[in-house]
Amino acid sequence: MPGISGLAAGELEAWFAARGAPGFRARQVADAVWRGKAASAAEIRTLPADLRSELDEAFRFDTVGDTDIRLADGGLTEKALHRLADGALVESVLMHYPARGRQRERHTLCISSQAGCAVGCPFCATGELGFTRDLETAEIVDQVRHAARRLAADGKRLTNVVFMGMGEPLLNLDRVLEAVDALNDPRRFGLGARHITVSTSGVVPGIRRLTAPGPQFTLAVSLHAARDALRDVLVPLNRRWPIDAVVGAARDHARATGRRVSYEVTMISGVNDTEVDALAMAELLRGDHAHVNLIPMNPVAHTPWVASPDDVIERFAATLRDAGIATTIRRNRGAEIGAACGQLAAERAGEPPAAAVARRRERLVGESAAALRGERSHEPSPVGAGE
Ligand code: SAH
Ligand code: SF4
């Protein structure tokens, strides 16, 4: 049964019209879906009982109903683990930023686009889980509705949505674009395009596809390294679409849309935070309409790696700024409850066997050492990352 929030513009109206119901019925239901507190069609009291049960038989009102929430950072971070109809687990993280100076308070939700991920970045808990399946449009949108309902109960509104949870959004691009359309449409969720960010590990055909229709949202690219040998290890997709192709596509995107591209760099001590790496990144992005976000790595059970120390991150940022590149350092949120997306689900999946962890650690240490010497990996690019 399709989720009701995944219907394209006009489909709900068509469904009611086909049943001979007056147009205002569709509007009543749309209001309940997008602005109401109802968690099921049965709770839409204004609707006649027969339409209510017909609607319930045709659509799922909420596809992420079964949700477990954990708080961190003194309540400023809420991590939600959603169980989908087939048992797949996905995560969303709601972060509250109190008003500061002239900046108004913000409530940002980080959502998932897939259950698991095929890209397999070794520092990422989701990558370790492997790929389960693409999310349906409604399963993406309902993470947002869920958070919006929780916020509304406190008289607050969601201000930003970022696709930085589980999964590679550009490998589920049709569903992601439908979800963005629903979130952006003033007659549905009604969130401005400037308040939506989609993050990719560098699926070049996907970036090119986003460039054609113009500015719909902010594009973030997970760069992590400016040297191919190292990026091959950190983002295995780099063996298919190397740095020049990714940054080239991002540049074209910035030029065509007039919007600055954000680059994300997860800072891993002794791996991608060296002086050489900072200089390589400064050269790579010099003169670009770009913004770099440095994010200390959240520790993940199966890796030997830890976050770079603060002073190293500060130095890396200074090198980029000296090259005229706008750079910010993003402090981790909710590390104590595993807010790097994928960590709660990984916990539920159980500890990987110790021997497997040891083998992986050994391989990672070897690979990153080889990468630091400038040797490129000969491994094939990850499966499922086609196009
Ligand atoms: N697949 C997409 C979007 C989801 S990941 C992408 O990779 O861009 C969102 C961000 O979280 C990425 O920038 C990713 O590199 C980062 N991330 C993943 N694991 C992390 C960890 N352990 N610590 C810090 N950032 C992490
Ligand atoms: Fe997938 Fe992004 Fe995690 Fe890499 S960082 S494994 S692309 S979710």
Short mmCIF file of C-alpha atoms and ligand atoms in Angstrom, two decimals:
data_model
loop_
_atom_site.label_atom_id
_atom_site.label_comp_id
_atom_site.label_asym_id
_atom_site.label_seq_id
_atom_site.Cartn_x
_atom_site.Cartn_y
_atom_site.Cartn_z
CA MET A 1 0.00 0.00 0.00
CA PRO A 2 1.50 3.38 -0.94
CA GLY A 3 2.13 6.00 1.73
CA ILE A 4 -0.21 8.96 1.34
CA SER A 5 2.57 11.56 1.61
CA GLY A 6 4.29 10.04 -1.42
CA LEU A 7 1.46 10.96 -3.79
CA ALA A 8 2.48 13.44 -6.46
CA ALA A 9 0.85 16.88 -6.68
CA GLY A 10 -2.81 16.47 -7.70
CA GLU A 11 -3.02 12.70 -7.12
CA LEU A 12 -5.00 12.95 -3.90
CA GLU A 13 -7.47 15.32 -5.57
CA ALA A 14 -7.81 12.85 -8.47
CA TRP A 15 -8.46 9.99 -6.03
CA PHE A 16 -11.32 11.91 -4.38
CA ALA A 17 -12.71 13.08 -7.70
CA ALA A 18 -12.80 9.45 -8.93
CA ARG A 19 -15.02 8.66 -5.92
CA GLY A 20 -17.34 11.55 -6.68
CA ALA A 21 -16.32 13.33 -3.45
CA PRO A 22 -16.30 17.14 -3.46
CA GLY A 23 -12.94 18.91 -3.82
CA PHE A 24 -12.89 20.19 -0.26
CA ARG A 25 -12.56 16.59 1.00
CA ALA A 26 -9.13 16.30 -0.66
CA ARG A 27 -8.14 19.59 0.97
CA GLN A 28 -9.31 18.35 4.40
CA VAL A 29 -7.18 15.24 4.06
CA ALA A 30 -4.19 17.18 2.68
CA ASP A 31 -4.44 19.50 5.70
CA ALA A 32 -4.46 16.50 8.03
CA VAL A 33 -1.47 14.95 6.22
CA TRP A 34 0.65 18.10 6.05
CA ARG A 35 -0.41 20.23 9.00
CA GLY A 36 -2.48 18.06 11.33
CA LYS A 37 -1.76 16.10 14.45
CA ALA A 38 -3.58 12.97 13.26
CA ALA A 39 -1.39 9.86 13.11
CA SER A 40 -3.98 7.82 11.14
CA ALA A 41 -6.88 8.45 8.77
CA ALA A 42 -9.19 7.21 11.56
CA GLU A 43 -8.31 10.38 13.50
CA ILE A 44 -9.52 12.77 10.76
CA ARG A 45 -12.84 13.45 12.45
CA THR A 46 -14.10 15.85 9.80
CA LEU A 47 -14.19 13.06 7.20
CA PRO A 48 -17.31 10.85 6.76
CA ALA A 49 -16.70 7.33 8.12
CA ASP A 50 -17.00 5.58 4.74
CA LEU A 51 -14.39 7.83 3.11
CA ARG A 52 -12.16 7.44 6.14
CA SER A 53 -12.15 3.66 5.87
CA GLU A 54 -11.75 3.74 2.07
CA LEU A 55 -8.77 6.04 2.48
CA ASP A 56 -7.33 3.70 5.11
CA GLU A 57 -7.64 0.77 2.71
CA ALA A 58 -5.96 2.64 -0.16
CA PHE A 59 -3.03 4.40 1.55
CA ARG A 60 -0.81 4.15 4.59
CA PHE A 61 -1.22 7.38 6.51
CA ASP A 62 2.20 7.09 8.17
CA THR A 63 5.01 4.81 6.96
CA VAL A 64 7.37 5.40 9.90
CA GLY A 65 4.86 5.00 12.73
CA ASP A 66 6.97 2.71 14.90
CA THR A 67 9.66 5.02 16.21
CA ASP A 68 12.07 4.92 19.12
CA ILE A 69 13.47 8.29 20.26
CA ARG A 70 16.59 8.98 22.29
CA LEU A 71 17.71 12.37 23.58
CA ALA A 72 21.23 13.76 23.86
CA ASP A 73 23.02 17.07 24.39
CA GLY A 74 20.59 17.97 27.18
CA GLY A 75 17.61 17.55 24.85
CA LEU A 76 19.11 19.57 21.98
CA THR A 77 19.48 16.43 19.84
CA GLU A 78 16.74 13.85 19.25
CA LYS A 79 17.70 10.68 17.51
CA ALA A 80 14.80 8.70 16.02
CA LEU A 81 15.04 5.07 14.93
CA HIS A 82 12.13 4.25 12.60
CA ARG A 83 11.02 0.69 11.89
CA LEU A 84 9.46 0.38 8.42
CA ALA A 85 6.71 -2.03 7.38
CA ASP A 86 9.18 -4.74 6.31
CA GLY A 87 11.27 -4.37 9.46
CA ALA A 88 14.02 -2.26 7.83
CA LEU A 89 15.44 0.33 10.24
CA VAL A 90 16.27 3.91 9.30
CA GLU A 91 17.31 6.91 11.34
CA SER A 92 16.56 10.60 11.47
CA VAL A 93 18.13 13.14 13.82
CA LEU A 94 16.44 16.35 14.95
CA MET A 95 18.82 19.07 16.11
CA HIS A 96 17.65 22.18 17.96
CA TYR A 97 19.77 25.32 17.66
CA PRO A 98 18.70 28.06 20.10
CA ALA A 99 18.59 31.67 18.84
CA ARG A 100 22.02 33.32 18.90
CA GLY A 101 22.59 37.02 18.34
CA ARG A 102 20.65 37.99 15.25
CA GLN A 103 20.22 34.41 14.16
CA ARG A 104 16.79 32.97 14.88
CA GLU A 105 16.34 29.57 16.46
CA ARG A 106 16.59 26.67 14.03
CA HIS A 107 15.32 23.10 14.08
CA THR A 108 17.17 20.95 11.57
CA LEU A 109 16.24 17.40 10.66
CA CYS A 110 18.73 14.98 9.15
CA ILE A 111 16.92 12.26 7.18
CA SER A 112 17.70 8.95 5.48
CA SER A 113 17.15 8.13 1.80
CA GLN A 114 18.03 4.41 1.87
CA ALA A 115 18.12 1.63 4.47
CA GLY A 116 21.86 1.01 4.61
CA CYS A 117 24.22 2.15 1.86
CA ALA A 118 26.16 0.44 -0.92
CA VAL A 119 29.00 2.96 -1.06
CA GLY A 120 30.74 1.53 2.01
CA CYS A 121 32.81 4.45 3.30
CA PRO A 122 34.88 2.79 6.04
CA PHE A 123 34.44 5.56 8.66
CA CYS A 124 30.64 5.44 8.40
CA ALA A 125 28.39 3.20 10.50
CA THR A 126 25.84 2.98 7.67
CA GLY A 127 28.55 1.93 5.24
CA GLU A 128 29.40 -0.95 7.57
CA LEU A 129 25.77 -2.15 7.55
CA GLY A 130 25.74 -2.58 3.78
CA PHE A 131 22.77 -1.90 1.54
CA THR A 132 19.27 -3.09 2.41
CA ARG A 133 16.95 -1.17 0.08
CA ASP A 134 15.90 2.17 -1.36
CA LEU A 135 13.28 4.08 0.62
CA GLU A 136 9.91 4.88 -0.92
CA THR A 137 9.05 8.55 -1.37
CA ALA A 138 6.61 8.47 1.56
CA GLU A 139 9.17 6.78 3.80
CA ILE A 140 11.51 9.72 3.19
CA VAL A 141 8.82 12.37 3.62
CA ASP A 142 7.29 10.73 6.71
CA GLN A 143 10.53 11.12 8.67
CA VAL A 144 9.96 14.86 8.19
CA ARG A 145 6.25 14.72 9.07
CA HIS A 146 7.11 12.79 12.21
CA ALA A 147 9.60 15.44 13.41
CA ALA A 148 7.25 18.27 12.40
CA ARG A 149 4.45 16.77 14.52
CA ARG A 150 6.77 16.44 17.50
CA LEU A 151 7.90 20.06 17.08
CA ALA A 152 4.34 21.33 16.60
CA ALA A 153 3.38 19.80 19.95
CA ASP A 154 5.83 22.34 21.48
CA GLY A 155 4.62 25.19 19.27
CA LYS A 156 7.75 25.00 17.07
CA ARG A 157 8.37 24.61 13.33
CA LEU A 158 10.92 22.65 11.39
CA THR A 159 13.28 25.09 9.63
CA ASN A 160 15.78 22.89 7.73
CA VAL A 161 15.99 19.40 6.22
CA VAL A 162 19.30 17.78 5.29
CA PHE A 163 19.69 14.46 3.45
CA MET A 164 22.67 13.40 5.56
CA GLY A 165 21.24 10.35 7.26
CA MET A 166 21.54 6.79 6.03
CA GLY A 167 22.05 6.12 2.37
CA GLU A 168 23.35 7.79 -0.79
CA PRO A 169 20.52 10.09 -1.97
CA LEU A 170 21.81 10.28 -5.55
CA LEU A 171 21.59 6.49 -5.90
CA ASN A 172 17.85 6.77 -5.08
CA LEU A 173 17.44 10.00 -6.98
CA ASP A 174 13.92 9.60 -8.41
CA ARG A 175 12.43 9.00 -4.96
CA VAL A 176 14.58 11.75 -3.42
CA LEU A 177 13.42 14.27 -6.04
CA GLU A 178 9.77 13.31 -5.44
CA ALA A 179 10.33 13.74 -1.69
CA VAL A 180 12.00 17.14 -2.21
CA ASP A 181 9.06 18.15 -4.41
CA ALA A 182 6.59 17.25 -1.63
CA LEU A 183 8.67 19.05 1.01
CA ASN A 184 9.10 22.13 -1.15
CA ASP A 185 5.53 22.43 -2.55
CA PRO A 186 3.65 25.22 -0.71
CA ARG A 187 0.45 23.15 -0.99
CA ARG A 188 2.12 20.21 0.71
CA PHE A 189 4.94 20.57 3.30
CA GLY A 190 5.96 24.04 2.15
CA LEU A 191 9.64 24.24 3.11
CA GLY A 192 11.72 26.71 1.04
CA ALA A 193 14.35 25.22 -1.30
CA ARG A 194 17.04 27.20 0.51
CA HIS A 195 16.28 25.21 3.62
CA ILE A 196 16.83 21.80 2.00
CA THR A 197 20.31 20.26 1.54
CA VAL A 198 21.10 17.03 -0.32
CA SER A 199 24.48 15.46 0.41
CA THR A 200 26.26 13.09 -1.97
CA SER A 201 29.42 11.04 -1.83
CA GLY A 202 30.00 12.00 -5.48
CA VAL A 203 27.63 10.28 -7.91
CA VAL A 204 28.58 12.37 -10.94
CA PRO A 205 25.64 11.50 -13.28
CA GLY A 206 23.30 12.34 -10.38
CA ILE A 207 24.95 15.74 -9.80
CA ARG A 208 24.67 16.48 -13.53
CA ARG A 209 20.98 15.52 -13.48
CA LEU A 210 20.39 17.96 -10.61
CA THR A 211 22.11 20.79 -12.44
CA ALA A 212 19.70 20.91 -15.38
CA PRO A 213 16.49 21.98 -13.58
CA GLY A 214 18.23 24.79 -11.66
CA PRO A 215 18.34 25.62 -7.96
CA GLN A 216 16.02 23.34 -6.03
CA PHE A 217 18.13 22.91 -2.91
CA THR A 218 21.71 23.16 -1.65
CA LEU A 219 24.09 20.50 -2.88
CA ALA A 220 26.66 19.15 -0.43
CA VAL A 221 29.51 16.94 -1.61
CA SER A 222 31.31 14.63 0.80
CA LEU A 223 34.88 15.28 -0.30
CA HIS A 224 36.99 14.02 2.65
CA ALA A 225 40.23 14.14 0.64
CA ALA A 226 41.67 16.09 -2.30
CA ARG A 227 44.00 13.29 -3.37
CA ASP A 228 42.62 10.33 -5.31
CA ALA A 229 44.75 7.68 -3.59
CA LEU A 230 43.30 8.63 -0.22
CA ARG A 231 39.78 9.29 -1.44
CA ASP A 232 39.72 5.82 -3.04
CA VAL A 233 39.97 4.43 0.50
CA LEU A 234 37.65 6.88 2.26
CA VAL A 235 34.92 6.97 -0.42
CA PRO A 236 35.16 3.78 -2.52
CA LEU A 237 32.94 5.39 -5.17
CA ASN A 238 35.99 7.52 -6.02
CA ARG A 239 37.35 4.58 -8.04
CA ARG A 240 34.45 5.12 -10.39
CA TRP A 241 34.13 8.90 -10.28
CA PRO A 242 37.45 10.43 -9.18
CA ILE A 243 37.94 13.84 -7.60
CA ASP A 244 38.30 15.83 -10.83
CA ALA A 245 35.02 14.45 -12.17
CA VAL A 246 33.19 15.11 -8.89
CA VAL A 247 34.54 18.62 -8.35
CA GLY A 248 34.05 19.39 -12.06
CA ALA A 249 30.38 18.44 -11.82
CA ALA A 250 30.00 20.41 -8.57
CA ARG A 251 31.61 23.46 -10.19
CA ASP A 252 29.25 23.29 -13.16
CA HIS A 253 26.38 22.97 -10.70
CA ALA A 254 27.48 26.08 -8.81
CA ARG A 255 27.89 28.01 -12.06
CA ALA A 256 24.54 26.95 -13.52
CA THR A 257 22.50 27.46 -10.36
CA GLY A 258 24.38 30.42 -8.85
CA ARG A 259 24.38 28.50 -5.56
CA ARG A 260 27.46 27.77 -3.55
CA VAL A 261 28.35 24.09 -3.23
CA SER A 262 29.18 22.80 0.26
CA TYR A 263 31.99 20.32 0.71
CA GLU A 264 31.95 18.05 3.76
CA VAL A 265 35.21 16.77 5.20
CA THR A 266 35.11 14.24 8.04
CA MET A 267 38.34 14.87 9.95
CA ILE A 268 40.15 11.63 10.81
CA SER A 269 43.29 11.84 12.91
CA GLY A 270 46.47 11.04 10.99
CA VAL A 271 44.52 9.97 7.90
CA ASN A 272 43.20 12.99 5.99
CA ASP A 273 44.14 15.89 8.27
CA THR A 274 47.82 16.33 7.35
CA GLU A 275 49.39 19.55 6.11
CA VAL A 276 49.82 17.96 2.67
CA ASP A 277 46.09 17.21 2.57
CA ALA A 278 45.14 20.72 3.63
CA LEU A 279 47.35 22.22 0.89
CA ALA A 280 45.99 19.81 -1.73
CA MET A 281 42.42 20.77 -0.82
CA ALA A 282 43.29 24.48 -0.87
CA GLU A 283 44.70 24.08 -4.40
CA LEU A 284 41.75 21.98 -5.55
CA LEU A 285 39.10 24.49 -4.43
CA ARG A 286 40.95 27.80 -4.81
CA GLY A 287 38.75 30.32 -6.64
CA ASP A 288 35.64 28.11 -6.50
CA HIS A 289 32.21 29.28 -5.35
CA ALA A 290 32.42 26.79 -2.49
CA HIS A 291 32.12 26.38 1.24
CA VAL A 292 33.93 23.73 3.28
CA ASN A 293 32.58 22.15 6.44
CA LEU A 294 35.09 20.33 8.63
CA ILE A 295 33.45 17.70 10.84
CA PRO A 296 35.40 15.80 13.50
CA MET A 297 34.82 12.09 12.95
CA ASN A 298 32.36 10.37 15.25
CA PRO A 299 34.01 7.20 16.51
CA VAL A 300 32.61 4.03 14.87
CA ALA A 301 33.09 0.57 16.39
CA HIS A 302 34.67 -1.19 13.43
CA THR A 303 37.40 1.34 12.64
CA PRO A 304 40.75 2.10 14.27
CA TRP A 305 40.22 5.80 13.54
CA VAL A 306 39.39 8.75 15.80
CA ALA A 307 38.59 12.43 15.30
CA SER A 308 41.42 14.85 14.56
CA PRO A 309 42.40 16.98 17.57
CA ASP A 310 40.91 20.50 17.68
CA ASP A 311 44.21 22.26 16.98
CA VAL A 312 44.81 20.14 13.88
CA ILE A 313 41.32 20.98 12.59
CA GLU A 314 41.94 24.68 13.29
CA ARG A 315 45.19 24.54 11.30
CA PHE A 316 43.51 22.74 8.39
CA ALA A 317 40.78 25.41 8.39
CA ALA A 318 43.39 28.19 8.43
CA THR A 319 45.13 26.74 5.35
CA LEU A 320 41.84 26.69 3.46
CA ARG A 321 40.92 30.21 4.59
CA ASP A 322 44.34 31.49 3.53
CA ALA A 323 43.44 30.27 0.03
CA GLY A 324 40.23 32.32 0.22
CA ILE A 325 37.92 29.36 0.81
CA ALA A 326 35.02 29.90 3.22
CA THR A 327 35.47 27.25 5.91
CA THR A 328 33.53 26.33 9.03
CA ILE A 329 34.12 23.74 11.70
CA ARG A 330 31.03 21.80 12.70
CA ARG A 331 31.05 20.40 16.17
CA ASN A 332 29.46 16.99 16.49
CA ARG A 333 26.00 16.70 17.82
CA GLY A 334 24.73 13.75 19.77
CA ALA A 335 27.95 11.78 19.59
CA GLU A 336 27.02 10.25 22.91
CA ILE A 337 23.96 8.56 21.38
CA GLY A 338 25.64 7.87 18.07
CA ALA A 339 24.15 10.67 16.03
CA ALA A 340 26.46 9.97 13.12
CA CYS A 341 23.65 8.40 11.18
CA GLY A 342 23.60 4.64 10.99
CA GLN A 343 25.05 4.16 14.42
CA LEU A 344 21.81 3.31 16.23
CA ALA A 345 20.81 0.84 13.52
CA ALA A 346 24.29 -0.66 13.59
CA GLU A 347 23.90 -1.13 17.34
CA ARG A 348 20.61 -2.95 16.83
CA ALA A 349 22.15 -5.17 14.19
CA GLY A 350 24.55 -6.37 16.89
CA GLU A 351 28.31 -6.27 17.23
CA PRO A 352 30.17 -7.66 14.24
CA PRO A 353 32.33 -10.69 15.13
CA ALA A 354 35.65 -9.66 16.68
CA ALA A 355 37.70 -11.50 14.07
CA ALA A 356 35.94 -9.66 11.22
CA VAL A 357 36.52 -6.31 12.94
CA ALA A 358 40.20 -7.12 13.40
CA ARG A 359 40.55 -8.08 9.71
CA ARG A 360 38.86 -4.88 8.59
CA ARG A 361 40.97 -2.71 10.87
CA GLU A 362 44.13 -4.31 9.54
CA ARG A 363 43.02 -3.77 5.95
CA LEU A 364 42.08 -0.14 6.61
CA VAL A 365 45.38 0.64 8.26
CA GLY A 366 47.23 -0.95 5.34
CA GLU A 367 45.12 0.79 2.71
CA SER A 368 45.33 4.23 4.27
CA ALA A 369 49.11 3.88 4.72
CA ALA A 370 49.43 2.94 1.05
CA ALA A 371 47.20 5.88 0.14
CA LEU A 372 49.34 8.26 2.15
CA ARG A 373 52.31 7.02 0.13
CA GLY A 374 50.31 7.95 -2.96
CA GLU A 375 49.48 4.44 -4.19
CA ARG A 376 46.04 4.07 -5.72
CA SER A 377 43.77 1.18 -4.85
CA HIS A 378 43.07 -1.49 -7.46
CA GLU A 379 39.85 -2.68 -5.87
CA PRO A 380 36.76 -2.45 -8.07
CA SER A 381 34.20 0.26 -7.28
CA PRO A 382 31.36 -0.84 -4.98
CA VAL A 383 28.44 -2.87 -6.27
CA GLY A 384 25.05 -1.20 -6.51
CA ALA A 385 26.68 2.10 -7.37
CA GLY A 386 25.80 1.80 -11.05
CA GLU A 387 24.06 4.36 -13.29
N1 SAH B 1 25.70 9.33 1.51
C1 SAH B 1 25.71 10.74 1.56
C2 SAH B 1 24.79 11.34 2.61
C3 SAH B 1 24.76 10.63 3.94
S1 SAH B 1 26.25 10.62 4.88
C4 SAH B 1 27.12 11.26 1.72
O1 SAH B 1 28.02 10.47 2.02
O2 SAH B 1 27.30 12.46 1.52
C5 SAH B 1 26.22 12.29 5.50
C6 SAH B 1 27.54 12.81 6.01
O3 SAH B 1 27.93 12.16 7.23
C7 SAH B 1 28.65 12.59 5.01
O4 SAH B 1 29.35 13.79 4.79
C8 SAH B 1 29.50 11.57 5.71
O5 SAH B 1 30.80 11.62 5.28
C9 SAH B 1 29.31 11.92 7.18
N2 SAH B 1 29.71 10.85 8.11
C10 SAH B 1 29.51 9.52 7.98
N3 SAH B 1 30.05 8.84 9.02
C11 SAH B 1 30.62 9.77 9.82
C12 SAH B 1 31.35 9.68 11.06
N4 SAH B 1 31.60 8.51 11.65
N5 SAH B 1 31.77 10.84 11.60
C13 SAH B 1 31.51 12.03 11.01
N6 SAH B 1 30.85 12.18 9.85
C14 SAH B 1 30.40 11.05 9.25
FE1 SF4 B 2 27.02 5.82 2.33
FE2 SF4 B 2 27.39 8.42 2.89
FE3 SF4 B 2 27.97 6.52 4.72
FE4 SF4 B 2 29.49 6.78 2.57
S1 SF4 B 2 29.20 8.30 4.20
S2 SF4 B 2 28.71 4.85 3.40
S3 SF4 B 2 27.99 7.33 1.02
S4 SF4 B 2 25.96 7.01 3.90
#
